[in-house]
Coordinates of C-alpha atoms in Angstrom, one line a residue:
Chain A
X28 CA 105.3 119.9 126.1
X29 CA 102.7 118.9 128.7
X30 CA 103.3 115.2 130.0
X31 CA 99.8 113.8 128.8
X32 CA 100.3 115.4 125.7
X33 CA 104.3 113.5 125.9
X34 CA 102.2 110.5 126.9
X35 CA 99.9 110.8 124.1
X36 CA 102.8 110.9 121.8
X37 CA 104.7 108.1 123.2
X38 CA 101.2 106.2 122.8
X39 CA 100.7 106.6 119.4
X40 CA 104.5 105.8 118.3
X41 CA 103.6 102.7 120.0
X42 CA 100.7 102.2 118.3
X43 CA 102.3 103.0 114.8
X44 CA 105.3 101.2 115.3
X45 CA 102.7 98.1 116.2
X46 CA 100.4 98.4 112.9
X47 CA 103.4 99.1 110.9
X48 CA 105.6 96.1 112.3
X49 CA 102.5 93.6 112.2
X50 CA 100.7 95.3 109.4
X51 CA 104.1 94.0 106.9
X52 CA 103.9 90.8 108.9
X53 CA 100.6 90.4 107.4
X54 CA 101.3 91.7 104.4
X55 CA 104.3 88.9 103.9
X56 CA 102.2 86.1 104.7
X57 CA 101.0 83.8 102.1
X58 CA 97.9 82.0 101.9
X59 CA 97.7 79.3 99.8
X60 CA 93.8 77.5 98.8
X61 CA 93.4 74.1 100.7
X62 CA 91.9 71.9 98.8
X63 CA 89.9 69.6 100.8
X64 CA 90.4 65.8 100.9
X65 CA 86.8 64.5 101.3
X66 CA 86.4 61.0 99.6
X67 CA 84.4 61.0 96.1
X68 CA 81.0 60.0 95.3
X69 CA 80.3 56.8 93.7
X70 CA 79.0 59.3 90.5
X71 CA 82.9 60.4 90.4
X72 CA 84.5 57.3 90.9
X73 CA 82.0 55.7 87.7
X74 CA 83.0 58.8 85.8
X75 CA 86.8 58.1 86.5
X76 CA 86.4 54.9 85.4
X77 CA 84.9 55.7 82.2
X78 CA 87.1 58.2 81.1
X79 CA 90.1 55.7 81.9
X80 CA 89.1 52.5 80.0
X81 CA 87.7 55.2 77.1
X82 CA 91.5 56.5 77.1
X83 CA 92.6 53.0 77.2
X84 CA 90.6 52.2 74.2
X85 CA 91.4 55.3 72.0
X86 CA 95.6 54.3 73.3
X87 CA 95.0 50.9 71.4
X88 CA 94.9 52.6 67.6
X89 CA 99.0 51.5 67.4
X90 CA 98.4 48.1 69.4
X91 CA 98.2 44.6 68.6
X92 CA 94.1 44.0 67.7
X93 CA 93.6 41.5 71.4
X94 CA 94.9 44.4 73.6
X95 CA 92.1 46.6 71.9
X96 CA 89.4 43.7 71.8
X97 CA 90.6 43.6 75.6
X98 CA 89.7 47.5 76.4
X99 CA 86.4 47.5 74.7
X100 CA 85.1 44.3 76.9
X101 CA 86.4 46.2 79.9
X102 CA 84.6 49.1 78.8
X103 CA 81.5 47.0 78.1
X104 CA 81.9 45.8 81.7
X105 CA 81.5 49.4 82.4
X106 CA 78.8 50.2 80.4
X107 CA 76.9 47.3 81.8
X108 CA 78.1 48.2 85.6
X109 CA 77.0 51.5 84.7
X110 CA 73.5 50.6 82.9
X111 CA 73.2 48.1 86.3
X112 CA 73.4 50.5 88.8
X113 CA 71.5 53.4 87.1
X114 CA 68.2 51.0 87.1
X115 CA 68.8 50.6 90.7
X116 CA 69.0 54.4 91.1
X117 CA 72.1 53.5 93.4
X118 CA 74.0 56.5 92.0
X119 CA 72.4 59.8 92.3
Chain B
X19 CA 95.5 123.6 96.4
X20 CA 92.0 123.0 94.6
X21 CA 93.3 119.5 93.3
X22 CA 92.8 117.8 96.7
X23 CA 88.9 119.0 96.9
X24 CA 88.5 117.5 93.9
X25 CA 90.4 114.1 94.8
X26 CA 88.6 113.9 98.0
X27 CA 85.1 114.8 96.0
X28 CA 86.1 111.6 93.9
X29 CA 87.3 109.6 96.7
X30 CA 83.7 109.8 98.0
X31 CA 82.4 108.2 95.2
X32 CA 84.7 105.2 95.5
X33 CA 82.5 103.0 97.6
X34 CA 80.2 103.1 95.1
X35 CA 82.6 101.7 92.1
X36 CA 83.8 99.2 94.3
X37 CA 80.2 97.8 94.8
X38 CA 79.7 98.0 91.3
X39 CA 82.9 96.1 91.1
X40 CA 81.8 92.9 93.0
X41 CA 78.8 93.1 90.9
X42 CA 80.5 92.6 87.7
X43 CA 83.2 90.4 89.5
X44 CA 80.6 87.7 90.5
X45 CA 78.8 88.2 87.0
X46 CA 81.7 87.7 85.0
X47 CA 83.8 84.7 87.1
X48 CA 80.4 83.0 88.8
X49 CA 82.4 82.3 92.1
X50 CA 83.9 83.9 94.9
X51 CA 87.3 85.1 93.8
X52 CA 90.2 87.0 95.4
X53 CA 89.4 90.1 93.7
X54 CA 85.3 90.3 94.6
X55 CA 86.2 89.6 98.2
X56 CA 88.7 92.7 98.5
X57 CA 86.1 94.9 96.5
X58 CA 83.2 94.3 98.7
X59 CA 85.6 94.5 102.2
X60 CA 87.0 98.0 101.1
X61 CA 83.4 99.2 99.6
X62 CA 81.9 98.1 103.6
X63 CA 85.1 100.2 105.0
X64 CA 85.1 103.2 102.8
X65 CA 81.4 103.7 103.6
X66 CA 81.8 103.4 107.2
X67 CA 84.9 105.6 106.8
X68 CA 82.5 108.0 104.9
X69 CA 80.0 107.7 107.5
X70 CA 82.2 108.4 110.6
X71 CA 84.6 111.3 109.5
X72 CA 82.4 114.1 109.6
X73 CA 80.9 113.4 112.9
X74 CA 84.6 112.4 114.5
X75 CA 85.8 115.3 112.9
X76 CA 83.4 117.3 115.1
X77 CA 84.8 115.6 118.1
X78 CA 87.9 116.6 117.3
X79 CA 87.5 120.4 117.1
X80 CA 87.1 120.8 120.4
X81 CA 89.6 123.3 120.9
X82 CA 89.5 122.7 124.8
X83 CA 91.3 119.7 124.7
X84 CA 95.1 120.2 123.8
X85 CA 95.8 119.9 120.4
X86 CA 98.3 117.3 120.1
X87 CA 96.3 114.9 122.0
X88 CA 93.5 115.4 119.6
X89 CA 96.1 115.1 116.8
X90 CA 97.7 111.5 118.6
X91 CA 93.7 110.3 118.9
X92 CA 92.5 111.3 115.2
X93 CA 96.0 109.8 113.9
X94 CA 95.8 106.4 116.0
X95 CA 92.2 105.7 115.0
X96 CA 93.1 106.3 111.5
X97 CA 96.1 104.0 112.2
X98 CA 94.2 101.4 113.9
X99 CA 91.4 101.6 111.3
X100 CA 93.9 100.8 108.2
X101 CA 95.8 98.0 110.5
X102 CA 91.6 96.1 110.7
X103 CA 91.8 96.5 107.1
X104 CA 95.4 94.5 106.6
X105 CA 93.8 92.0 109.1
X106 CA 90.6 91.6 107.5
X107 CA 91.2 91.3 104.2
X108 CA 93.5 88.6 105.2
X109 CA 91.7 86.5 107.8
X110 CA 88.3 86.7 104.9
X111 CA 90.6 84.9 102.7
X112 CA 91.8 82.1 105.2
X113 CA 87.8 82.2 106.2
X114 CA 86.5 81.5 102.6
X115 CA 89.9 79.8 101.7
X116 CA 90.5 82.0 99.1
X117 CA 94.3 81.8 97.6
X118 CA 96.1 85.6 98.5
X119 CA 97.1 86.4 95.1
X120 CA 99.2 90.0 93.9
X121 CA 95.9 91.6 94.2
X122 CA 95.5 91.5 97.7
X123 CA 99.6 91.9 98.4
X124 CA 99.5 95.1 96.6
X125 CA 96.1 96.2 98.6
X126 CA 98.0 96.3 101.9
X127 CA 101.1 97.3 101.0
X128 CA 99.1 100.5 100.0
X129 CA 96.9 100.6 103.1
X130 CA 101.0 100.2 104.9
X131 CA 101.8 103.0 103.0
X132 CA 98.7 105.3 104.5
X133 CA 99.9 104.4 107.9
X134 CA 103.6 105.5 107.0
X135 CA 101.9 108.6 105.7
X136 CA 99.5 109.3 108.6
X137 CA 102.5 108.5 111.3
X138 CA 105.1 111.1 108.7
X139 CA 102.3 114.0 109.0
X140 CA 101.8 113.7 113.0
X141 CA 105.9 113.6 113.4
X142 CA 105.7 117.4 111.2
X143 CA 103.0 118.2 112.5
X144 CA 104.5 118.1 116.1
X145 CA 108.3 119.1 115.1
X146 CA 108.8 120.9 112.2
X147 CA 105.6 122.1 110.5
X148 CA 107.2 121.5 106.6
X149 CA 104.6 122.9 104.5
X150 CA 106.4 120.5 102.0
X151 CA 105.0 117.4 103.8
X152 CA 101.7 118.9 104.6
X153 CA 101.1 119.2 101.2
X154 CA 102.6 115.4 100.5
X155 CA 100.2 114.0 103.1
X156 CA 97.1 115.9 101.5
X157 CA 98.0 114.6 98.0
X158 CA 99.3 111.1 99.2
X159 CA 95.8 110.3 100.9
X160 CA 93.3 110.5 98.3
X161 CA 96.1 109.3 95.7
X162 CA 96.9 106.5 97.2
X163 CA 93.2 105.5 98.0
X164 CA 92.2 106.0 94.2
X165 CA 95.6 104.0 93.1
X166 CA 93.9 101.1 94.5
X167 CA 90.7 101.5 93.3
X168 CA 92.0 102.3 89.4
X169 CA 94.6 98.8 90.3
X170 CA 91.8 96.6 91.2
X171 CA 89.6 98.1 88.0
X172 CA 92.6 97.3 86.0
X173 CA 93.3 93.7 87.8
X174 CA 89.6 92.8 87.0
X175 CA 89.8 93.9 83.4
X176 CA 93.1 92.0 83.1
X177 CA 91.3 89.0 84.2
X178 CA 88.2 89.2 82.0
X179 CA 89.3 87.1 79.1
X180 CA 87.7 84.1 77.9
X181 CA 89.3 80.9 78.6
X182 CA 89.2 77.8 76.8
X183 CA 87.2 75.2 78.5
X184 CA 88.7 72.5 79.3
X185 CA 87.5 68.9 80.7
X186 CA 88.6 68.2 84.2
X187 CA 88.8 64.1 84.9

């Protein structure tokens, strides 16, 4: 065999020994989806709320009567905060 | 041997499903998922690929330049070609932070095995001329490339149930 044809060989062994080795590198790497950490709108942080002191008030059914006349003032307060807020077009 | 005209006839036609594919994919989930994002990569590469072989194949034939050098150049572009692949399909998923699910593991492992393939053929076709692995290299190419298109068909169809909604607080 010629020499640049030897070289040529040589080259590409190097070259599929490189894809190959790095190709399964690749291959065994995981990627997992980042989820980003940006602080929540006002909108979310109302909705939260909502949701909560609505849970709360459903979680009274097997409760003494105060601690459910308790929840549904706070979710009044909501409500109100809520109704408040809106006529101010603060939340978007 | 007139299986692998036909394979290769199909194989041209692969670009094509693939877009039609990421069509349905995007119709079907409404976002960007794993699976659209490998469909529309390896659509872009097998029409370039289709593009590029007949005129590099030209090249090639030159029969004044020694043959094993062409051999070493066709088989390293091919080579280097599949290893972008592997790369790109990976970095568009850290790009787009997309999670790398079995989809795209089993989409590289096949584009490893075309490199084992292409890198098998040039050793016979340097040392001991097998017609054995000839004939495994001319059936492993197209097969291989049509695996992965019928896997990703079967992935999305897999996929295309309807979930119940739930409420996210």
């Amino acid at each position: 065999m010629e020499s640049t044809s030897l070289t040529a060989t040589i080259v590409l062994f190097i070259i599929v020994g490189y894809a190959l080795y790095t190709g399964v590198k690749t291959l065994k790497k995981p990627y997992q989806r980042l989820v980003d950490q940006e602080p929540i709108s006002l909108y979310e942080k109302l909705i939260n709320e909502g949701i909560r002191l609505s849970d709360d008030l459903v979680n009274c059914r097997y409760k003494l009567p105060q601690d459910a006349m308790k929840a549904y003032r706070r979710l009044n307060q909501w409500d109100e905060k809520v109704q408040h807020l809106t006529r101010f077009k603060v939340v978007q | 041997m007139s299986v692998v005209p036909i394979l290769l006839e199909i194989r041209d036609w692969l670009p094509f499903l693939y877009s039609l594919l990421f069509v349905v994919s995007i119709g079907v989930f409404k976002k960007h998922t794993s699976l659209s994002l490998i469909v529309v990569l390896l659509a872009l590469f097998e029409f370039i690929s289709n593009a590029i072989t007949l005129p590099l194949l030209d090249i090639m034939n030159d029969k004044s330049i020694d043959y094993v050098i062409r051999l070493s150049a066709w088989v390293g572009f091919w080579v280097l070609s599949n290893r972008l692949i592997i790369e790109l399909l990976q970095r568009a998923h850290e790009w787009l932070n997309i999670t790398k699910g079995k989809e795209l593991v089993m989409v590289q492992g096949a584009y490893i095995g075309l490199i084992s393939l292409l890198a098998i053929d040039f050793i016979n076709q340097i040392t001991f001329k097998t017609i054995v692995i000839d004939v495994l290299y001319r059936f492993g190419i197209p097969t291989i490339n049509l695996s992965i298109a019928g896997y990703l068909l079967f992935a999305m169809l897999k996929h295309m149930e309807f979930k119940k909604w739930k409420a996210q607080a």
